[in-house]
Amino acid sequence: MRNLLWWCLMVVQMLFLLDFSNGESPYRFYNWNITYGDIYPLGVKQQGILINGQFPGPPIESVTNDNVIVNVFNSLDEPFLLSWNGIQQRRNSWQDGVYGTNCPIPPGQNSTYNLQVKDQIGSFFYFPSLAMHKAAGGYGGIKIDSRPLIPVPFPPPAGEYTILVGDWFKQNHTDLKAILDGGNDLPFPDGLLMNGRGSNGLTFTVDQGRTYRFRISNVALTTAINFRIQGHKMVLVEAEGTHTLQNIYESLDIHLGQSYSVLVTMDQPGQDYYIVASTRFTSPVLTTTTILHYSNSAGSVSGPAPGGPTIEIDWSLNQARSIRQNLTASGPRPNPQGSYHYGLVNTTRTIRLASSAPMINGKQRFAVNSVSFIPADTPLKLADYFKIPGVFNLGSISDNPTGGGGYLQTSVMAADFRAYVEVVFENPEDIVQSWHIDGHIFFVVGMDGGQWSPASRLNYNLRDGISRCTIQVYPRSWTALYMPLDNVGMWNIRSANWAHQYLGQQFYLRVYSPANSWRDEYPIPKGALLCGRASGRRTRPL
C-alpha cells in the first residue's frame, strides 16, 4: 500500500512538472505614462522625466522566462525610447529599445514592448536611450528571480533592496545635449544620487541579526562609483545574471552600467549606519550617503561617513580579477552555470576595438577603431529587414584598430550566427572606460595594463571568468572577452559613458543567420513603429 501511494505521488508530481514545462510562461503587464515633472534631487528645482509620476521609475519584478509586457505612452513633447540594460532579448532585437533597432515613440503616442526574460536571472535596469534623456531620469530597476524549482546558492534573504546610484547634473538634459552638440565634453557632475535622492534622503530599515540582499546598479552618465556600508561586510553573490564566488568585500567598485547583488548580515549593535557611494578616479571626489536603520536602533548615525578608495587603479584591477563565476551554482536552467566550458571552445575570430577621442570638423568626438558613429535616418534593423539600400554598409568598421584619424560613419560590423569570437577592448587613454554589449553575455578572460598582443592569451582565465554584459577597461590597458554569438539581430555595442556614446563611441553588430526561421529570430512585431525610409511599409503581408 505504501509503495502504491508513493508511485501515485510520483505520477502526480511528474504530470505537474510536465504541465508546468509545457505551459506558456506567465505574463506581467505594466502601463507606463512618460511625463515631465518637477524634481529636486540636489535641492534645486529641475525638469525630470517621470514614469507614472515617479523618479526613479517603477521597478520591474519578474521570474525567469516570464513575459513582461510594458505599454509606454509618451506624454513628452519629443520622441522617446526605453532600453533594457542586460535583458538579452533572445531572438528578439526588435524589443531592444535603442535607435538602431527601434523607431522612437512620437509625442502623444504609445508603443508596447514585449520582453521575455528568457533563461535569465539577476539584477538589471532600464533607462531612456535617446539624446540625453538619461540625464533627466526615466530609469528604474529590473529584478529577475529564479524559478522555484531551481536552487539558489544562498538562503533566502530576509528582504531585498534595489539601489540605483548615479551622478547628476543640475543643468537640464537639453542644455547638456547642447554642450555636446557644440563639440564639447560635459562638465564635472554636481553630485551623486541614490534612488533619485541626495545625501541622507532615504532610509533602509533592517532587523538585527538578519541577512538582506542589496541589488546595486550604476546608472550614472559619466562616473564609476565605490559602494560600501559602514561597519558591515558585503558578500558578493551575483553580477549581471551570473552567480559569483561568494567573496567578502568591504567596498565594491561598480563601473558605468554595471549591476551587482550583495548579501549583508546585520551583525552590528542596534543603531544607524551610513550607506556610502563615492566617485572613483575623479578629482574632486563626489560622495553621497543614505541611512541603514536597525529597527531596534538606539542611536542615529554619527561622525563622518567611512572613506573609500579614490584614484587607485591597481586596487580596482585586483578586485575585478577576484570576481569569478560560481561553477557549482545553478543558473536560470537546472544545469550548473559553469558546465559551459568556454575556455575549451576554439574562437573563430578576433575583434580588437580601440577607443579614441578625435577632433572631427573642429568638434570633440569619440570613436571606435577610428569610426565615430552617426545615427542613420532609419533604424538599422528596419533597413536590414526591408532591404532598404543606402542606410548602412556592412564592414563599415574594421576588426582591428586602424591607427588613423577619426571620421564619421554609420558603422555596422557583420558577424555570423553561432560564431565564437574573442573581443579585445583596448584603451590608450588616461581614463577608465566601460563597455556594454546588447543581446549577449560574454566571459571576461583577461584584463591588464599595457598593449594587448597574442602572447597575452597565455594569462587568460579559461575556467571561471565571470560572465556578464558590461565591462570596464582601465587606463592604458586592455580587457579581453570570449563571446558566443548566439542571438540573431542588430545589436548595439557602446561606451557606457553616455556622453562618449552620444558623440560616437558605439557601433552595431549584425549577427546574421541565412535561415529565415522563427527558430533563429522572431518576425517583426505587427505593431512595430515604422519611420524614416521604412515609413509606409507593412510589418506583415496583407
Coordinates of C-alpha atoms in Angstrom, one line a residue:
M1 CA 0.0 0.0 0.0
R2 CA 2.8 2.4 0.9
N3 CA 4.6 1.6 -2.4
L4 CA 1.4 2.3 -4.4
L5 CA 0.9 5.6 -2.6
W6 CA 4.5 6.5 -3.3
W7 CA 4.0 5.7 -7.0
C8 CA 0.8 7.7 -7.2
L9 CA 2.5 10.7 -5.7
M10 CA 5.4 10.4 -8.2
V11 CA 3.0 10.3 -11.1
V12 CA 1.1 13.4 -9.9
Q13 CA 4.4 15.2 -9.5
M14 CA 5.6 14.3 -12.9
L15 CA 2.3 15.3 -14.5
F16 CA 2.5 18.7 -12.7
L17 CA 6.1 19.2 -13.9
L18 CA 5.2 18.2 -17.4
D19 CA 2.3 20.7 -17.4
F20 CA 4.5 23.4 -15.9
S21 CA 7.2 22.9 -18.5
N22 CA 4.9 22.8 -21.5
G23 CA 2.6 25.6 -20.4
E24 CA 3.1 29.1 -21.5
S25 CA 5.2 31.3 -19.2
P26 CA 3.4 33.8 -17.0
Y27 CA 2.6 37.3 -18.2
R28 CA 3.3 40.5 -16.3
F29 CA 1.7 43.7 -17.5
Y30 CA 2.9 47.3 -17.0
N31 CA 1.3 50.5 -18.2
W32 CA 3.6 53.5 -18.1
N33 CA 2.9 57.2 -18.8
I34 CA 6.1 59.2 -19.5
T35 CA 5.8 62.8 -18.4
Y36 CA 7.9 65.8 -17.3
G37 CA 7.7 66.8 -13.7
D38 CA 9.4 68.9 -11.1
I39 CA 12.1 67.1 -9.1
Y40 CA 14.6 68.4 -6.5
P41 CA 17.3 65.7 -6.3
L42 CA 20.1 68.1 -5.3
G43 CA 17.8 70.8 -3.7
V44 CA 17.4 72.7 -7.0
K45 CA 14.2 72.5 -9.0
Q46 CA 14.6 70.7 -12.2
Q47 CA 12.5 69.2 -15.0
G48 CA 12.7 65.5 -14.6
I49 CA 11.4 62.6 -16.7
L50 CA 8.9 60.7 -14.6
I51 CA 7.2 57.3 -15.2
N52 CA 3.7 57.2 -13.7
G53 CA 4.8 60.3 -11.7
Q54 CA 7.8 58.5 -10.2
F55 CA 11.5 59.2 -10.2
P56 CA 13.1 56.7 -10.4
G57 CA 10.5 54.8 -12.4
P58 CA 8.6 51.7 -11.1
P59 CA 10.6 48.5 -10.6
I60 CA 10.1 45.5 -12.9
E61 CA 9.8 42.3 -10.9
S62 CA 9.8 39.0 -12.8
V63 CA 10.8 35.4 -12.8
T64 CA 12.9 33.5 -15.3
N65 CA 11.1 33.1 -18.7
D66 CA 8.3 35.5 -17.7
N67 CA 6.7 37.5 -20.5
V68 CA 6.9 41.2 -19.5
I69 CA 4.6 43.5 -21.4
V70 CA 5.3 47.2 -21.0
N71 CA 2.9 49.6 -22.7
V72 CA 4.6 53.0 -22.9
F73 CA 2.6 56.2 -23.6
N74 CA 4.8 59.2 -24.4
S75 CA 3.4 62.4 -22.9
L76 CA 6.6 64.3 -23.6
D77 CA 6.9 66.9 -26.3
E78 CA 9.7 65.0 -28.0
P79 CA 10.3 61.4 -29.2
F80 CA 11.2 58.8 -26.5
L81 CA 12.7 55.3 -26.2
L82 CA 13.4 52.9 -23.4
S83 CA 16.1 50.3 -23.4
W84 CA 16.6 47.4 -21.0
N85 CA 20.2 47.2 -19.8
G86 CA 21.2 43.5 -19.7
I87 CA 18.0 42.0 -20.9
Q88 CA 19.2 39.7 -23.8
Q89 CA 16.0 39.9 -25.9
R90 CA 16.6 36.3 -27.2
R91 CA 15.8 36.1 -30.9
N92 CA 14.1 39.5 -30.5
S93 CA 16.3 42.5 -31.1
W94 CA 13.0 44.2 -32.2
Q95 CA 12.5 45.0 -28.5
D96 CA 15.9 46.3 -27.7
G97 CA 14.8 49.9 -27.4
V98 CA 17.8 51.8 -29.0
Y99 CA 17.6 53.9 -32.1
G100 CA 19.5 51.3 -34.2
T101 CA 16.6 48.8 -33.7
N102 CA 13.5 50.9 -32.9
C103 CA 11.7 54.0 -34.1
P104 CA 11.2 56.4 -31.3
I105 CA 7.7 56.7 -29.8
P106 CA 6.3 60.1 -31.1
P107 CA 4.8 62.6 -28.7
G108 CA 1.2 61.7 -27.8
Q109 CA 1.6 58.1 -29.0
N110 CA 2.3 54.7 -27.4
S111 CA 4.3 51.6 -28.1
T112 CA 4.3 48.2 -26.4
Y113 CA 7.4 46.3 -25.5
N114 CA 7.1 42.5 -25.4
L115 CA 10.1 41.3 -23.4
Q116 CA 10.6 37.6 -22.4
V117 CA 13.3 37.3 -19.8
K118 CA 14.3 34.0 -21.4
D119 CA 16.8 31.9 -19.4
Q120 CA 17.9 34.9 -17.3
I121 CA 18.2 35.7 -13.6
G122 CA 19.7 38.7 -11.8
S123 CA 19.8 42.4 -11.4
F124 CA 19.5 44.9 -14.2
F125 CA 17.9 48.3 -15.0
Y126 CA 16.1 50.2 -17.8
F127 CA 16.8 53.7 -19.0
P128 CA 15.8 56.2 -21.7
S129 CA 18.1 55.7 -24.7
L130 CA 17.6 58.8 -26.9
A131 CA 19.6 62.0 -26.8
M132 CA 20.5 62.9 -23.1
H133 CA 17.1 61.9 -21.6
K134 CA 19.0 59.7 -19.2
A135 CA 20.3 62.9 -17.5
A136 CA 16.7 63.7 -16.6
G137 CA 15.7 60.4 -15.0
G138 CA 13.4 57.8 -16.6
Y139 CA 15.4 54.9 -15.3
G140 CA 14.4 52.1 -12.9
G141 CA 15.4 48.7 -11.6
I142 CA 14.8 45.2 -13.1
K143 CA 14.8 42.1 -10.9
I144 CA 14.6 38.6 -12.4
D145 CA 14.2 35.8 -9.7
S146 CA 15.0 32.2 -10.3
R147 CA 12.2 29.7 -10.9
P148 CA 11.1 28.0 -7.7
L149 CA 12.4 24.6 -8.8
I150 CA 15.9 26.0 -9.5
P151 CA 18.2 26.1 -6.4
V152 CA 19.9 29.4 -5.5
P153 CA 23.3 29.1 -3.8
F154 CA 22.4 31.0 -0.7
P155 CA 19.5 31.0 1.8
P156 CA 16.5 33.3 1.1
P157 CA 17.3 36.8 2.5
A158 CA 15.0 38.4 5.0
G159 CA 14.4 41.2 2.5
E160 CA 15.7 42.9 -0.7
Y161 CA 16.5 46.5 -1.6
T162 CA 17.4 47.9 -5.0
I163 CA 19.8 50.8 -5.1
L164 CA 20.3 52.9 -8.2
V165 CA 23.4 55.0 -7.9
G166 CA 24.4 57.7 -10.4
D167 CA 26.0 61.1 -11.0
W168 CA 23.7 64.0 -11.5
F169 CA 23.9 67.5 -13.2
K170 CA 21.9 70.5 -12.2
Q171 CA 21.6 71.5 -15.8
N172 CA 18.6 70.4 -17.9
H173 CA 19.1 67.5 -20.2
T174 CA 18.6 69.8 -23.2
D175 CA 21.3 72.0 -22.0
L176 CA 23.7 69.1 -21.6
K177 CA 22.8 67.9 -25.2
A178 CA 23.6 71.4 -26.5
I179 CA 27.0 71.3 -24.8
L180 CA 27.8 68.0 -26.6
D181 CA 26.3 69.2 -29.9
G182 CA 28.6 72.2 -29.7
G183 CA 31.6 70.0 -29.7
N184 CA 32.4 70.0 -26.0
D185 CA 32.6 67.3 -23.4
L186 CA 30.3 67.5 -20.3
P187 CA 31.3 69.5 -17.2
F188 CA 32.0 67.7 -14.0
P189 CA 28.8 66.3 -12.3
D190 CA 27.2 68.3 -9.5
G191 CA 26.5 65.4 -7.2
L192 CA 25.6 61.7 -6.7
L193 CA 22.1 60.3 -6.2
M194 CA 20.9 57.1 -4.6
N195 CA 17.4 56.2 -5.9
G196 CA 16.9 59.7 -7.1
R197 CA 17.8 61.4 -3.7
G198 CA 20.7 63.3 -2.4
S199 CA 22.6 62.6 0.8
N200 CA 20.5 61.0 3.6
G201 CA 17.4 61.3 1.5
L202 CA 16.5 57.6 2.1
T203 CA 16.3 55.1 4.9
F204 CA 16.6 51.3 4.6
T205 CA 15.2 49.6 7.7
V206 CA 16.5 46.2 8.7
D207 CA 16.2 43.8 11.6
Q208 CA 19.3 43.0 13.7
G209 CA 20.7 39.5 13.1
R210 CA 19.1 39.0 9.7
T211 CA 20.6 39.0 6.2
Y212 CA 19.4 41.2 3.3
R213 CA 20.1 41.4 -0.4
F214 CA 21.1 44.7 -2.0
R215 CA 20.8 44.9 -5.8
I216 CA 23.1 47.8 -6.8
S217 CA 23.3 49.4 -10.3
N218 CA 25.4 52.2 -11.5
V219 CA 23.0 54.3 -13.7
A220 CA 25.4 57.2 -14.0
L221 CA 26.2 59.2 -17.1
T222 CA 30.0 59.5 -16.7
T223 CA 31.5 58.1 -13.4
A224 CA 32.4 54.9 -11.8
I225 CA 31.4 54.6 -8.1
N226 CA 32.6 52.8 -5.0
F227 CA 29.9 51.4 -2.7
R228 CA 30.2 50.5 1.0
I229 CA 28.1 50.1 4.2
Q230 CA 29.6 51.4 7.4
G231 CA 30.7 48.6 9.7
H232 CA 29.3 45.8 7.5
K233 CA 30.8 43.3 5.2
M234 CA 29.3 42.5 1.8
V235 CA 29.1 39.0 0.3
L236 CA 29.0 39.3 -3.5
V237 CA 26.6 36.7 -4.9
E238 CA 25.6 37.9 -8.4
A239 CA 26.9 40.0 -11.2
E240 CA 24.5 40.9 -14.1
G241 CA 22.8 37.5 -14.1
T242 CA 25.7 35.2 -13.0
H243 CA 26.1 33.7 -9.6
T244 CA 29.6 34.6 -8.4
L245 CA 32.1 33.1 -6.0
Q246 CA 30.9 34.4 -2.6
N247 CA 33.9 36.7 -1.8
I248 CA 33.6 39.2 1.0
Y249 CA 34.3 42.9 0.3
E250 CA 34.4 45.9 2.5
S251 CA 33.7 48.1 -0.6
L252 CA 32.9 47.4 -4.2
D253 CA 33.8 49.3 -7.3
I254 CA 30.8 49.4 -9.7
H255 CA 31.6 50.8 -13.1
L256 CA 29.3 52.6 -15.5
G257 CA 26.3 50.4 -16.5
Q258 CA 27.2 47.5 -14.1
S259 CA 25.0 45.7 -11.6
Y260 CA 25.7 43.5 -8.6
S261 CA 23.9 41.8 -5.8
V262 CA 25.4 41.5 -2.3
L263 CA 24.3 39.9 0.9
V264 CA 24.7 41.9 4.1
T265 CA 24.2 40.4 7.6
M266 CA 23.0 42.9 10.2
D267 CA 25.5 41.8 12.9
Q268 CA 26.4 45.1 14.4
P269 CA 25.0 46.9 17.5
G270 CA 21.5 48.3 17.1
Q271 CA 21.9 51.8 15.7
D272 CA 22.0 53.6 12.4
Y273 CA 24.8 53.3 9.8
Y274 CA 25.9 55.1 6.6
I275 CA 25.4 53.5 3.2
V276 CA 28.0 55.3 1.1
A277 CA 28.7 55.8 -2.6
S278 CA 31.6 57.9 -3.9
T279 CA 33.1 58.5 -7.3
R280 CA 36.2 56.7 -8.5
F281 CA 39.1 58.1 -10.5
T282 CA 37.8 61.7 -10.2
S283 CA 39.1 64.9 -8.8
P284 CA 37.3 66.1 -6.7
V285 CA 35.6 63.0 -5.3
L286 CA 31.8 63.2 -5.0
T287 CA 30.1 61.4 -2.1
T288 CA 26.6 60.7 -1.2
T289 CA 25.1 58.7 1.8
T290 CA 21.8 57.2 2.9
I291 CA 20.9 55.5 6.2
L292 CA 20.8 51.9 7.2
H293 CA 18.4 51.9 10.1
Y294 CA 18.3 49.0 12.5
S295 CA 14.7 48.5 13.7
N296 CA 16.0 48.4 17.3
S297 CA 18.3 51.4 16.8
A298 CA 19.3 53.1 20.0
G299 CA 21.1 55.9 18.2
S300 CA 21.4 57.8 14.9
V301 CA 24.5 57.9 12.6
S302 CA 27.4 59.9 13.9
G303 CA 30.7 61.1 12.7
P304 CA 31.9 61.2 9.2
A305 CA 30.9 58.6 6.6
P306 CA 33.6 56.0 6.0
G307 CA 36.1 56.8 3.3
G308 CA 36.8 54.6 0.3
P309 CA 39.3 54.2 -2.5
T310 CA 39.7 57.2 -4.8
I311 CA 42.1 57.0 -7.7
E312 CA 43.9 53.7 -7.1
I313 CA 43.8 51.7 -10.3
D314 CA 45.7 48.6 -9.1
W315 CA 43.3 48.2 -6.2
S316 CA 40.3 48.2 -8.6
L317 CA 42.0 45.9 -11.1
N318 CA 42.8 43.3 -8.4
Q319 CA 39.3 43.4 -7.2
A320 CA 37.9 43.0 -10.7
R321 CA 40.1 39.9 -11.2
S322 CA 38.7 38.4 -7.9
I323 CA 35.1 38.4 -9.3
R324 CA 34.7 34.9 -10.7
Q325 CA 31.9 32.5 -11.6
N326 CA 30.4 30.1 -9.1
L327 CA 30.9 26.9 -11.0
T328 CA 28.8 24.8 -8.6
A329 CA 25.7 27.0 -8.7
S330 CA 22.7 26.6 -11.0
G331 CA 21.9 29.5 -13.3
P332 CA 18.5 30.1 -14.8
R333 CA 18.4 26.5 -16.1
P334 CA 18.8 23.3 -13.9
N335 CA 22.3 22.6 -15.2
P336 CA 25.2 24.3 -13.4
Q337 CA 26.1 27.6 -15.0
G338 CA 29.7 26.6 -15.0
S339 CA 29.2 23.5 -17.2
Y340 CA 29.7 25.6 -20.3
H341 CA 33.4 25.2 -20.8
Y342 CA 34.0 28.4 -22.6
G343 CA 37.8 28.1 -22.4
L344 CA 37.8 24.8 -24.4
V345 CA 36.0 26.2 -27.4
N346 CA 38.1 27.5 -30.3
T347 CA 37.4 31.1 -31.2
T348 CA 36.7 31.7 -34.9
R349 CA 37.6 35.4 -35.0
T350 CA 39.4 38.1 -33.0
I351 CA 37.9 41.6 -32.9
R352 CA 40.1 44.3 -31.4
L353 CA 38.3 47.6 -30.5
A354 CA 40.4 50.6 -29.7
S355 CA 38.8 53.8 -28.4
S356 CA 39.9 57.3 -29.3
A357 CA 38.9 60.9 -28.8
P358 CA 39.5 62.6 -32.1
M359 CA 38.5 66.2 -33.1
I360 CA 36.4 65.9 -36.3
N361 CA 35.4 69.1 -38.2
G362 CA 36.6 71.2 -35.3
K363 CA 34.4 69.4 -32.7
Q364 CA 35.1 66.9 -30.0
R365 CA 34.1 63.3 -30.9
F366 CA 34.7 59.8 -29.6
A367 CA 35.4 56.8 -31.8
V368 CA 36.0 53.0 -32.0
N369 CA 38.7 51.9 -34.5
S370 CA 38.7 55.5 -35.8
V371 CA 35.0 55.5 -36.6
S372 CA 32.8 57.9 -34.8
F373 CA 29.2 56.7 -35.2
I374 CA 26.4 58.9 -36.6
P375 CA 22.8 57.7 -36.5
A376 CA 21.1 57.0 -39.8
D377 CA 17.8 58.4 -40.9
T378 CA 16.2 55.0 -40.4
P379 CA 16.7 52.4 -37.7
L380 CA 19.3 49.9 -38.9
K381 CA 17.2 46.9 -38.0
L382 CA 14.3 48.1 -40.1
A383 CA 16.6 49.0 -43.0
D384 CA 18.0 45.5 -42.9
Y385 CA 14.6 43.8 -42.7
F386 CA 13.1 45.8 -45.5
K387 CA 16.3 45.7 -47.5
I388 CA 16.5 49.4 -47.9
P389 CA 19.7 50.4 -49.6
G390 CA 22.0 53.3 -48.6
V391 CA 21.2 53.3 -44.9
F392 CA 24.3 51.4 -43.8
N393 CA 27.1 49.3 -45.2
L394 CA 28.4 46.1 -43.6
G395 CA 32.0 46.2 -42.9
S396 CA 32.0 50.0 -42.3
I397 CA 34.1 49.4 -39.1
S398 CA 37.3 47.3 -39.1
D399 CA 38.0 44.3 -36.9
N400 CA 41.3 46.0 -35.8
P401 CA 42.5 49.4 -34.9
T402 CA 43.4 51.5 -38.0
G403 CA 45.8 53.9 -36.3
G404 CA 44.3 56.7 -38.5
G405 CA 42.4 59.8 -37.7
G406 CA 38.8 59.8 -36.8
Y407 CA 35.9 60.0 -39.3
L408 CA 32.1 60.0 -39.2
Q409 CA 30.2 56.8 -40.3
T410 CA 27.1 54.8 -39.5
S411 CA 29.3 51.8 -38.5
V412 CA 28.0 48.3 -38.7
M413 CA 30.1 45.1 -38.3
A414 CA 29.0 41.8 -39.9
A415 CA 29.0 38.6 -37.9
D416 CA 27.8 35.1 -38.3
F417 CA 25.2 33.4 -36.1
R418 CA 26.8 30.8 -33.8
A419 CA 30.3 32.2 -34.3
Y420 CA 32.5 32.2 -31.2
V421 CA 34.6 35.3 -31.0
E422 CA 37.4 36.9 -29.0
V423 CA 36.8 40.6 -28.4
V424 CA 39.6 42.8 -27.0
F425 CA 38.8 46.3 -25.8
E426 CA 41.9 48.5 -26.0
N427 CA 42.1 51.8 -24.0
P428 CA 45.1 54.0 -24.9
E429 CA 43.6 56.9 -22.9
D430 CA 44.1 58.1 -19.3
I431 CA 40.5 57.4 -18.2
V432 CA 38.7 54.3 -17.1
Q433 CA 36.2 53.2 -19.7
S434 CA 33.2 50.9 -19.6
W435 CA 31.6 49.0 -22.4
H436 CA 28.2 47.3 -22.8
I437 CA 27.1 44.7 -25.4
D438 CA 23.4 44.3 -26.1
G439 CA 21.8 40.9 -26.7
H440 CA 24.6 38.8 -25.3
I441 CA 26.7 37.8 -22.3
F442 CA 30.4 37.3 -22.6
F443 CA 33.1 35.7 -20.5
V444 CA 35.8 38.0 -19.1
V445 CA 39.1 36.1 -19.8
G446 CA 41.6 38.8 -19.1
M447 CA 42.5 42.4 -18.3
D448 CA 45.8 44.0 -17.8
G449 CA 47.9 47.1 -18.4
G450 CA 49.9 47.9 -21.5
Q451 CA 49.3 46.8 -25.1
W452 CA 47.4 43.6 -25.8
S453 CA 49.2 41.0 -28.0
P454 CA 48.6 37.4 -28.9
A455 CA 51.0 36.5 -26.1
S456 CA 48.5 38.0 -23.6
R457 CA 46.4 34.9 -24.1
L458 CA 48.9 32.9 -22.1
N459 CA 47.5 34.5 -18.9
Y460 CA 43.8 34.2 -19.8
N461 CA 41.4 32.7 -17.2
L462 CA 39.8 29.9 -19.2
R463 CA 38.0 28.3 -16.3
D464 CA 35.8 30.6 -14.1
G465 CA 35.9 34.0 -15.6
I466 CA 32.8 36.0 -14.8
S467 CA 30.1 36.2 -17.5
R468 CA 28.3 39.5 -17.8
C469 CA 27.2 42.2 -20.3
T470 CA 29.2 45.3 -19.1
I471 CA 32.9 45.5 -18.5
Q472 CA 35.5 48.1 -17.6
V473 CA 38.8 48.8 -19.3
Y474 CA 41.4 50.6 -17.2
P475 CA 43.6 53.4 -18.4
R476 CA 46.3 52.4 -21.0
S477 CA 45.1 48.8 -20.6
W478 CA 43.0 46.1 -22.3
T479 CA 40.2 43.8 -21.4
A480 CA 39.6 40.5 -23.3
L481 CA 36.3 38.6 -23.7
Y482 CA 35.1 35.3 -25.2
M483 CA 31.6 35.7 -26.6
P484 CA 29.2 33.2 -28.3
L485 CA 27.2 35.0 -31.0
D486 CA 24.1 33.0 -30.2
N487 CA 21.5 35.7 -30.7
V488 CA 20.5 36.8 -34.2
G489 CA 19.8 40.5 -34.6
M490 CA 21.2 44.1 -34.8
W491 CA 23.0 44.7 -31.5
N492 CA 24.4 47.9 -30.0
I493 CA 28.0 47.9 -28.7
R494 CA 28.6 51.1 -26.9
S495 CA 30.5 53.1 -24.4
A496 CA 28.6 53.2 -21.1
N497 CA 29.8 56.7 -20.7
W498 CA 26.7 58.3 -22.1
A499 CA 28.4 61.5 -23.4
H500 CA 31.0 59.4 -25.2
Q501 CA 28.3 57.2 -26.6
Y502 CA 26.3 60.2 -27.8
L503 CA 29.4 61.6 -29.5
G504 CA 30.1 58.5 -31.5
Q505 CA 31.7 55.8 -29.3
Q506 CA 29.4 53.0 -30.4
F507 CA 28.6 50.8 -33.3
Y508 CA 26.2 47.9 -34.3
L509 CA 27.0 44.2 -34.6
R510 CA 24.7 42.5 -37.1
V511 CA 24.5 38.8 -36.1
Y512 CA 23.1 37.1 -39.2
S513 CA 21.5 33.8 -40.0
P514 CA 20.7 32.9 -43.6
A515 CA 17.7 30.7 -42.4
N516 CA 14.5 32.7 -42.4
S517 CA 13.2 30.8 -39.4
W518 CA 11.4 31.6 -36.1
R519 CA 14.0 29.1 -34.7
D520 CA 16.6 31.8 -35.1
E521 CA 14.7 35.1 -34.9
Y522 CA 11.1 36.2 -34.3
P523 CA 9.4 38.1 -37.2
I524 CA 8.9 41.8 -37.0
P525 CA 6.1 42.7 -34.5
K526 CA 2.8 43.6 -36.0
G527 CA 2.7 46.8 -34.1
A528 CA 6.3 47.9 -34.7
L529 CA 6.6 51.6 -35.3
L530 CA 7.9 52.5 -38.8
C531 CA 9.8 55.7 -39.5
G532 CA 12.4 57.2 -41.8
R533 CA 12.7 55.3 -45.1
A534 CA 10.6 52.4 -43.6
S535 CA 7.6 54.7 -43.3
G536 CA 4.5 53.4 -45.2
R537 CA 5.7 49.8 -45.4
R538 CA 3.8 46.9 -43.8
T539 CA 5.0 44.8 -40.9
R540 CA 3.1 41.8 -42.3
P541 CA 1.7 40.8 -45.7
L542 CA -1.9 41.6 -46.4

